[in-house]
Structure formats: C-alpha cells, structure tokens
C-alpha cells in the first residue's frame, strides 16, 4: 500500500487557516487531522480530543521526554505538540495527514521527515490582516499590533515551505490548497517506490 502524505499547514493568526483546513477535512473524510496536545486553556466551544488534547505542563513534559512528540514548540507562553504515534499509524494505513502547526514546529517536522509537504497560507497583505483582526473585535489595539508584528516574522519564514497560497477569497483559497495537495502527491520525492515499481516490471 502506498504511504499517505504528510502535510504541514501554517499561517499567521487571522489568516483563516482554521476555516480552510475545516473545509478540506469536510470535503475529504479520508484525510486525518492530527490533534495536537497543548497546555493552553480551552476556548469557548473547543472540545478535548477534538480541537486539542488539553493537558497540563507536567503531563506535556512527560510526553515530550518519553519521545511521544513528533515536534513541539512554545507559542505565546503555551506548549503545543504533535503526538507522534497517530501520525505514523495513519500514514502507514495510506491516509494523508494534516498538521496545523506554527513555523518552529513545522521546521522540526521538515528536518525529521523531509518528505513532508509544507503549505503556508498568506493573508493578502499585512494591512488586510490588521483589518480582519480589528473586525474580529476580540483584541485590544496593543494585542493587534503584537499579532501583526508576529505575523510579519512568520510570513518571512514562508520561504521554507514548498507552497504558498494567498487567502484573499475563501473559496479560491480552499480550491488552491486542494490543488496543491493533489499535485504534491505526484512529486518525485514522494514517488521513488512508484518509479522503482515501474522499472522492476519488464
Ligand atoms: P491557537 O492557540 O490559536 O489554537 O494556536 C496557536 C498556534 O499554535 C497556531 O499557529 C497553531 O497552528 C499552532 N499549533 C497548534 N498545534 C500545534 C502543534 O502541535 N505544534 C506546533 N508547533 N504548533 C501548533
């Protein structure tokens, strides 16, 4: 059986990454979404085991030290990490897996799994990102300024990803990410077995 493809999707907060990923998962239930562990408190509407595994710092550190995390990173004072087991189990079953993670963790996954495909979702501009954060109305002017500055430094890291998609229009962005995921599955780096299989059958 052909192994599934590991996709890493990153984007600054306010880019609509969560909505894009939800749409992709709804349209293709065979894709496995990797549920991360985090030490941050659940937000309203979030469910343990669905959005995240909400655990405390000692439990997180125990998992980390036991090698149970594929990657982890600290973001805004909280730890976030990808439980290793389910990712490789699903890939071995031939299912594609999406990690929705920030840039430091993404680079760790790329180093550990060079076959992973990185997709970075960009806002149309920093100006538009600021406008969206202001419209959301959940953050103070100071927090918005910090988020925009963080977004800028994350966007600078997008050059380390295989693909970038601009989320100007949601429908267009969803279609583009799907197209990129489909195309990525034909990359030569993911098809050495296919090539060998063809060569071996004379
Ligand atoms: P939030 O607290 O808004 O849900 O997530 C904050 C950031 O952490 C987002 O950029 C999100 O993609 C990232 N994140 C979520 N899960 C993980 C994870 O397992 N590892 C890493 N490195 N980042 C994560």
CSV table of C-alpha atoms and ligand atoms in Angstrom, one decimal:
chain,number,residue,atom,x,y,z
A,1,UNK,CA,0.0,0.0,0.0
A,2,UNK,CA,1.2,3.5,-0.8
A,3,UNK,CA,2.1,5.5,2.2
A,4,UNK,CA,0.0,8.6,2.9
A,5,UNK,CA,1.4,12.1,2.5
A,6,UNK,CA,2.2,14.3,5.5
A,7,UNK,CA,1.1,17.9,5.0
A,8,UNK,CA,2.1,20.8,7.3
A,9,UNK,CA,-0.2,23.8,7.1
A,10,UNK,CA,0.9,27.0,8.8
A,11,UNK,CA,-0.4,30.6,8.7
A,12,UNK,CA,-0.3,33.6,10.9
A,13,UNK,CA,-3.3,34.1,13.2
A,14,UNK,CA,-6.2,35.9,11.4
A,15,UNK,CA,-5.4,34.4,8.0
A,16,UNK,CA,-8.3,31.9,8.1
A,17,UNK,CA,-6.2,28.8,8.2
A,18,UNK,CA,-8.6,27.0,10.6
A,19,UNK,CA,-11.6,27.6,8.2
A,20,UNK,CA,-9.6,26.5,5.2
A,21,UNK,CA,-8.5,23.3,7.0
A,22,UNK,CA,-12.0,22.5,8.2
A,23,UNK,CA,-13.3,22.8,4.6
A,24,UNK,CA,-10.6,20.5,3.3
A,25,UNK,CA,-11.4,17.9,6.0
A,26,UNK,CA,-15.2,18.1,5.5
A,27,UNK,CA,-14.7,17.6,1.7
A,28,UNK,CA,-12.4,14.6,2.2
A,29,UNK,CA,-13.0,12.5,5.3
A,30,UNK,CA,-10.1,10.1,4.4
A,31,UNK,CA,-7.7,12.9,5.5
A,32,UNK,CA,-6.6,12.6,9.1
A,33,UNK,CA,-6.3,15.8,11.1
A,34,UNK,CA,-3.6,15.5,13.7
A,35,UNK,CA,-5.0,16.6,17.1
A,36,UNK,CA,-2.2,18.4,19.0
A,37,UNK,CA,-1.6,18.5,22.7
A,38,UNK,CA,-1.4,21.9,24.3
A,39,UNK,CA,-1.0,23.4,27.8
A,40,UNK,CA,-3.3,26.4,26.9
A,41,UNK,CA,-6.8,26.5,28.4
A,42,UNK,CA,-9.7,25.5,26.1
A,43,UNK,CA,-11.5,28.4,24.4
A,44,UNK,CA,-15.3,28.5,24.4
A,45,UNK,CA,-16.6,25.9,22.0
A,46,UNK,CA,-13.4,23.8,22.0
A,47,UNK,CA,-13.6,20.1,22.9
A,48,UNK,CA,-10.9,18.0,24.4
A,49,UNK,CA,-9.7,15.3,22.0
A,50,UNK,CA,-11.3,17.2,19.0
A,51,UNK,CA,-9.6,20.6,18.8
A,52,UNK,CA,-6.7,19.7,21.1
A,53,UNK,CA,-5.7,17.4,23.9
A,54,UNK,CA,-5.7,19.9,26.8
A,55,UNK,CA,-3.1,18.7,29.2
A,56,UNK,CA,-1.1,20.4,32.0
A,57,UNK,CA,2.6,21.2,31.7
A,58,UNK,CA,3.9,18.2,33.7
A,59,UNK,CA,1.8,15.8,31.5
A,60,UNK,CA,3.1,17.6,28.4
A,61,UNK,CA,6.7,17.4,29.6
A,62,UNK,CA,6.3,13.7,30.4
A,63,UNK,CA,5.1,13.0,26.8
A,64,UNK,CA,8.0,15.1,25.4
A,65,UNK,CA,10.7,13.4,27.5
A,66,UNK,CA,9.3,10.0,26.6
A,67,UNK,CA,9.7,10.7,22.9
A,68,UNK,CA,5.9,10.8,22.4
A,69,UNK,CA,6.0,14.1,20.4
A,70,UNK,CA,7.0,14.4,16.7
A,71,UNK,CA,7.6,18.1,17.4
A,72,UNK,CA,6.7,20.7,20.0
A,73,UNK,CA,7.1,24.5,20.4
A,74,UNK,CA,6.3,27.2,22.8
A,75,UNK,CA,3.9,29.8,21.4
A,76,UNK,CA,2.6,32.8,23.4
A,77,UNK,CA,3.6,31.2,26.7
A,78,UNK,CA,1.9,27.8,26.0
A,79,UNK,CA,3.4,24.5,24.8
A,80,UNK,CA,2.0,22.9,21.7
A,81,UNK,CA,3.0,19.5,20.3
A,82,UNK,CA,2.1,16.8,17.8
A,83,UNK,CA,1.6,13.3,19.3
A,84,UNK,CA,3.9,11.1,17.2
A,85,UNK,CA,2.0,7.7,17.2
A,86,UNK,CA,-1.3,8.6,15.4
A,87,UNK,CA,0.6,10.5,12.6
A,88,UNK,CA,2.7,7.5,11.6
A,89,UNK,CA,-0.1,5.0,12.1
A,90,UNK,CA,-2.4,6.9,9.7
A,91,UNK,CA,0.4,7.4,7.2
A,92,UNK,CA,1.2,3.7,7.2
A,93,UNK,CA,-2.5,3.0,6.6
A,94,UNK,CA,-2.1,5.1,3.4
A,95,UNK,CA,-4.0,8.1,4.7
A,96,UNK,CA,-2.9,11.6,4.3
A,97,UNK,CA,-2.3,13.6,7.5
A,98,UNK,CA,-2.6,17.3,8.1
A,99,UNK,CA,-0.6,19.0,10.8
A,100,UNK,CA,-1.9,22.5,11.5
A,101,UNK,CA,1.1,23.9,13.4
A,102,UNK,CA,3.3,27.1,13.7
A,103,UNK,CA,6.6,27.7,11.9
A,104,UNK,CA,9.1,26.5,14.6
A,105,UNK,CA,7.4,23.1,14.9
A,106,UNK,CA,7.0,23.0,11.1
A,107,UNK,CA,10.7,23.2,10.6
A,108,UNK,CA,11.3,20.5,13.1
A,109,UNK,CA,8.9,18.2,11.2
A,110,UNK,CA,10.7,19.1,7.9
A,111,UNK,CA,14.0,18.1,9.5
A,112,UNK,CA,12.7,14.8,10.9
A,113,UNK,CA,10.5,14.0,7.8
A,114,UNK,CA,12.0,15.5,4.6
A,115,UNK,CA,9.1,14.0,2.6
A,116,UNK,CA,6.6,16.2,4.5
A,117,UNK,CA,4.9,18.9,2.3
A,118,UNK,CA,4.7,22.4,3.7
A,119,UNK,CA,1.9,24.8,2.7
A,120,UNK,CA,1.9,28.3,4.0
A,121,UNK,CA,-1.3,30.3,3.9
A,122,UNK,CA,-0.7,34.1,3.4
A,123,UNK,CA,-3.1,37.0,4.1
A,124,UNK,CA,-3.5,39.3,1.1
A,125,UNK,CA,-1.4,41.9,2.9
A,126,UNK,CA,-0.4,42.9,6.5
A,127,UNK,CA,-2.9,45.8,6.1
A,128,UNK,CA,-5.7,43.4,5.4
A,129,UNK,CA,-4.7,41.1,8.2
A,130,UNK,CA,-4.8,44.1,10.6
A,131,UNK,CA,-8.3,45.0,9.3
A,132,UNK,CA,-9.5,41.4,9.9
A,133,UNK,CA,-8.1,41.3,13.4
A,134,UNK,CA,-9.8,44.7,14.1
A,135,UNK,CA,-13.1,43.5,12.7
A,136,UNK,CA,-13.0,40.4,14.9
A,137,UNK,CA,-13.1,42.8,17.8
A,138,UNK,CA,-11.6,40.4,20.3
A,139,UNK,CA,-8.2,42.0,20.9
A,140,UNK,CA,-7.0,45.4,22.1
A,141,UNK,CA,-5.0,47.7,19.9
A,142,UNK,CA,-1.8,46.6,21.6
A,143,UNK,CA,-2.5,42.9,21.1
A,144,UNK,CA,-3.4,43.5,17.5
A,145,UNK,CA,-0.1,45.4,16.9
A,146,UNK,CA,1.7,42.4,18.5
A,147,UNK,CA,-0.1,39.9,16.4
A,148,UNK,CA,0.7,41.9,13.2
A,149,UNK,CA,4.3,42.0,14.1
A,150,UNK,CA,4.3,38.2,14.8
A,151,UNK,CA,2.6,37.7,11.5
A,152,UNK,CA,5.3,39.6,9.7
A,153,UNK,CA,8.1,37.4,11.2
A,154,UNK,CA,6.1,34.2,10.5
A,155,UNK,CA,5.5,35.3,6.9
A,156,UNK,CA,9.2,35.8,6.4
A,157,UNK,CA,9.6,32.1,7.2
A,158,UNK,CA,7.1,31.1,4.5
A,159,UNK,CA,10.1,30.8,2.1
A,160,UNK,CA,10.9,27.5,3.9
A,161,UNK,CA,7.7,25.9,2.8
A,162,UNK,CA,7.0,24.1,-0.5
A,163,UNK,CA,3.9,26.1,-1.4
A,164,UNK,CA,2.3,29.4,-0.5
A,165,UNK,CA,-1.5,30.1,-1.0
A,166,UNK,CA,-3.0,33.6,-0.5
A,167,UNK,CA,-6.3,33.6,1.3
A,168,UNK,CA,-8.0,36.6,-0.3
A,169,UNK,CA,-11.2,34.8,-1.2
A,170,UNK,CA,-12.0,31.7,1.0
A,171,UNK,CA,-13.5,29.5,-1.9
A,172,UNK,CA,-10.5,30.3,-4.1
A,173,UNK,CA,-8.0,29.5,-1.3
A,174,UNK,CA,-9.7,26.2,-0.4
A,175,UNK,CA,-9.6,25.1,-4.1
A,176,UNK,CA,-6.0,26.2,-4.4
A,177,UNK,CA,-4.9,24.3,-1.3
A,178,UNK,CA,-6.7,21.2,-2.5
A,179,UNK,CA,-5.0,21.5,-5.9
A,180,UNK,CA,-1.6,21.9,-4.3
A,181,UNK,CA,-2.2,18.8,-2.1
A,182,UNK,CA,-3.2,16.8,-5.2
A,183,UNK,CA,-0.1,18.0,-7.1
A,184,UNK,CA,2.2,17.4,-4.2
A,185,UNK,CA,1.2,13.7,-4.2
A,186,UNK,CA,2.9,13.4,-7.6
A,187,UNK,CA,6.2,15.0,-6.5
A,188,UNK,CA,9.1,12.8,-7.5
A,189,UNK,CA,10.4,12.8,-3.9
A,190,UNK,CA,7.2,11.0,-2.8
A,191,UNK,CA,7.2,8.5,-5.7
A,192,UNK,CA,10.5,6.7,-5.6
A,193,UNK,CA,8.7,3.4,-4.9
A,194,UNK,CA,6.4,4.0,-7.9
A,195,UNK,CA,9.4,4.7,-10.2
A,196,UNK,CA,11.2,1.5,-8.9
A,197,UNK,CA,8.0,-0.5,-9.3
A,198,UNK,CA,7.7,0.5,-13.0
A,199,UNK,CA,11.4,-0.3,-13.6
A,200,UNK,CA,11.1,-3.6,-11.9
A,201,UNK,CA,8.4,-4.9,-14.2
A,202,UNK,CA,10.0,-5.8,-17.5
B,1,LIG,P1,-4.1,28.5,19.0
B,1,LIG,O1,-3.8,28.7,20.4
B,1,LIG,O2,-4.6,29.8,18.3
B,1,LIG,O3,-5.1,27.4,18.8
B,1,LIG,O4,-2.8,28.1,18.2
B,1,LIG,C1,-1.6,28.9,18.3
B,1,LIG,C2,-0.6,28.4,17.3
B,1,LIG,O5,-0.1,27.1,17.6
B,1,LIG,C3,-1.2,28.3,15.9
B,1,LIG,O6,-0.3,28.8,14.9
B,1,LIG,C4,-1.3,26.8,15.7
B,1,LIG,O7,-1.2,26.4,14.3
B,1,LIG,C5,-0.1,26.3,16.5
B,1,LIG,N1,-0.2,24.9,16.9
B,1,LIG,C6,-1.3,24.2,17.1
B,1,LIG,N2,-0.9,22.9,17.4
B,1,LIG,C7,0.4,22.8,17.3
B,1,LIG,C8,1.4,21.8,17.5
B,1,LIG,O8,1.1,20.6,17.7
B,1,LIG,N3,2.7,22.1,17.3
B,1,LIG,C9,3.1,23.4,17.0
B,1,LIG,N4,4.4,23.6,16.8
B,1,LIG,N5,2.2,24.4,16.8
B,1,LIG,C10,0.9,24.1,17.0
